[in-house]
XYZ file of C-alpha atoms in Angstrom:
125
model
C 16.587 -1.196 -20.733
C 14.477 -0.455 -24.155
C 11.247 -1.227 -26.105
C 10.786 -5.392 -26.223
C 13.062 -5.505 -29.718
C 16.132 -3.703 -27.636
C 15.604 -0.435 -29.641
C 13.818 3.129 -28.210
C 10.726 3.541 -26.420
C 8.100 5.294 -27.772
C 5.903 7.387 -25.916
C 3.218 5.763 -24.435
C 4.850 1.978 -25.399
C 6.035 -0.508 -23.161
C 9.554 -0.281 -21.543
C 11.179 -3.684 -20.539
C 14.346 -3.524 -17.419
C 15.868 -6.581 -16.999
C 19.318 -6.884 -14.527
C 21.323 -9.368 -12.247
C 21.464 -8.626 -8.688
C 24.074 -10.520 -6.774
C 23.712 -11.114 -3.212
C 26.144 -13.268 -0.309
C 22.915 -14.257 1.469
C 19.572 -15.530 0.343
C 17.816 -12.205 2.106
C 13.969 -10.334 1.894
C 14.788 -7.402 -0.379
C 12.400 -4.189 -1.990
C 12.928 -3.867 -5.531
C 12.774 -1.031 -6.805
C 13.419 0.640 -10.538
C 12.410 3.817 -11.468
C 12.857 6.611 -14.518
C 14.213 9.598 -14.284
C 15.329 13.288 -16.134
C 19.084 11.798 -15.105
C 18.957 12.597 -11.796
C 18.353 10.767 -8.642
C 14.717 11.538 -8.570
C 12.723 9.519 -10.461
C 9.308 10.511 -12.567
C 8.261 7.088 -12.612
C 8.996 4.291 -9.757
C 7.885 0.982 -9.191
C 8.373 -0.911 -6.219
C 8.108 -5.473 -5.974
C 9.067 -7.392 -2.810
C 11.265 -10.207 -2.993
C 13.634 -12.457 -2.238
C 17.239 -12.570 -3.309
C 18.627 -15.907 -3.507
C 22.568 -16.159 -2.855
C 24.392 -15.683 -5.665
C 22.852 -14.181 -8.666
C 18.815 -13.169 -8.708
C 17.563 -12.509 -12.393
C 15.205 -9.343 -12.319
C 12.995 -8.232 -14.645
C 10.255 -5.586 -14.566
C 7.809 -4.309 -17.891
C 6.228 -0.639 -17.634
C 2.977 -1.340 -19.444
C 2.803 2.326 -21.048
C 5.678 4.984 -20.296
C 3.660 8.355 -20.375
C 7.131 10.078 -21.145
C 7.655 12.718 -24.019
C 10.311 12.869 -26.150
C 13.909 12.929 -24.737
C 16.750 10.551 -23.281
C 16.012 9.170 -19.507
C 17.601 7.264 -16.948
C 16.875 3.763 -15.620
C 17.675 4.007 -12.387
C 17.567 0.881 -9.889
C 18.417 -0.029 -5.995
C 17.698 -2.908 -3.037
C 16.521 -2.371 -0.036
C 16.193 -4.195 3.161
C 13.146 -4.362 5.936
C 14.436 -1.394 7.326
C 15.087 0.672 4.314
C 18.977 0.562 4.530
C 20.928 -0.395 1.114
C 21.838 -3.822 -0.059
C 21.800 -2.561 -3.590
C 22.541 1.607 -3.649
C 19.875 3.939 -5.986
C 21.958 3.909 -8.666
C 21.442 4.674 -12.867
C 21.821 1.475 -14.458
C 20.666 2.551 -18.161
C 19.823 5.350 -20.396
C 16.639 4.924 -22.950
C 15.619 6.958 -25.568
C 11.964 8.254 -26.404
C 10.189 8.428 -29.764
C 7.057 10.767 -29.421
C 5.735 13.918 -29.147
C 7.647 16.839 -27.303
C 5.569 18.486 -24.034
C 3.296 21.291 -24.453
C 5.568 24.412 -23.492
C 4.352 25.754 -19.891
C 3.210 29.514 -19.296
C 6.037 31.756 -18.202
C 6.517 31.507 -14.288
C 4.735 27.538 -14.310
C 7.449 25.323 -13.002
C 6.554 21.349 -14.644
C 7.448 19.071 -11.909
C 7.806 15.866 -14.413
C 7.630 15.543 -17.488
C 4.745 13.389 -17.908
C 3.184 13.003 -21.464
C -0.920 13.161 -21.528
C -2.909 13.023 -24.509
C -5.634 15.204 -24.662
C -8.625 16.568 -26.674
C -9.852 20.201 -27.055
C -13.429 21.537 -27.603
C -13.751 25.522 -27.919
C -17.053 27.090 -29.242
């Protein structure tokens, strides 16, 4: 996982995931990657249904913009069936590095739920 050259992301630039999922069976599967502080809950996820052919199914998914600040993140990834259950586990897969600003610090006793990077613009008179 990284920018499209291999190297960091920067905030706000694209972030490319590409893996090979094995499978026994051709089978219906949800794909789904997703970005996260390290742990198992992700900040960003994405979700594509497909199918997974037997043997080896080449998977590749491009975040347009990654509204991320500044810090290291895991690429986490998993399969699912019809019914939810596992054919792949949720699972990290990759750590990426981001290139950009650092967040705004939140007021004491404000608890940031993600750390999502916004741009913004001020006005005071």
């Amino acid at each position: 996982a990284g920018a499209p050259d291999g190297g960091p992301v920067l905030s706000e630039g694209p972030l490319d995931v590409r893996l090979t999922v094995e499978s026994d069976d051709e089978r219906a599967a949800a794909v789904c990657i997703g970005v996260s502080e390290g742990t198992a809950a992700p900040v960003i996820v994405v979700r594509r249904d497909t199918t997974l052919r037997k043997g080896e199914t080449a998977v590749g998914c491009r975040f347009d913009q990654v509204p991320l600040p500044r810090g290291r993140y895991s690429v986490w990834f998993g399969a699912f069936d019809r019914a939810g259950g596992d054919l792949v586990p949720w699972h990290p897969v990759a750590d990426v590095d981001v290139h950009g600003p650092m967040l705004d610090p939140a007021p004491s006793g404000v608890v940031r739920l993600a750390p999502v990077h916004v741009r913004a613009t001020w006005d005071s008179q």
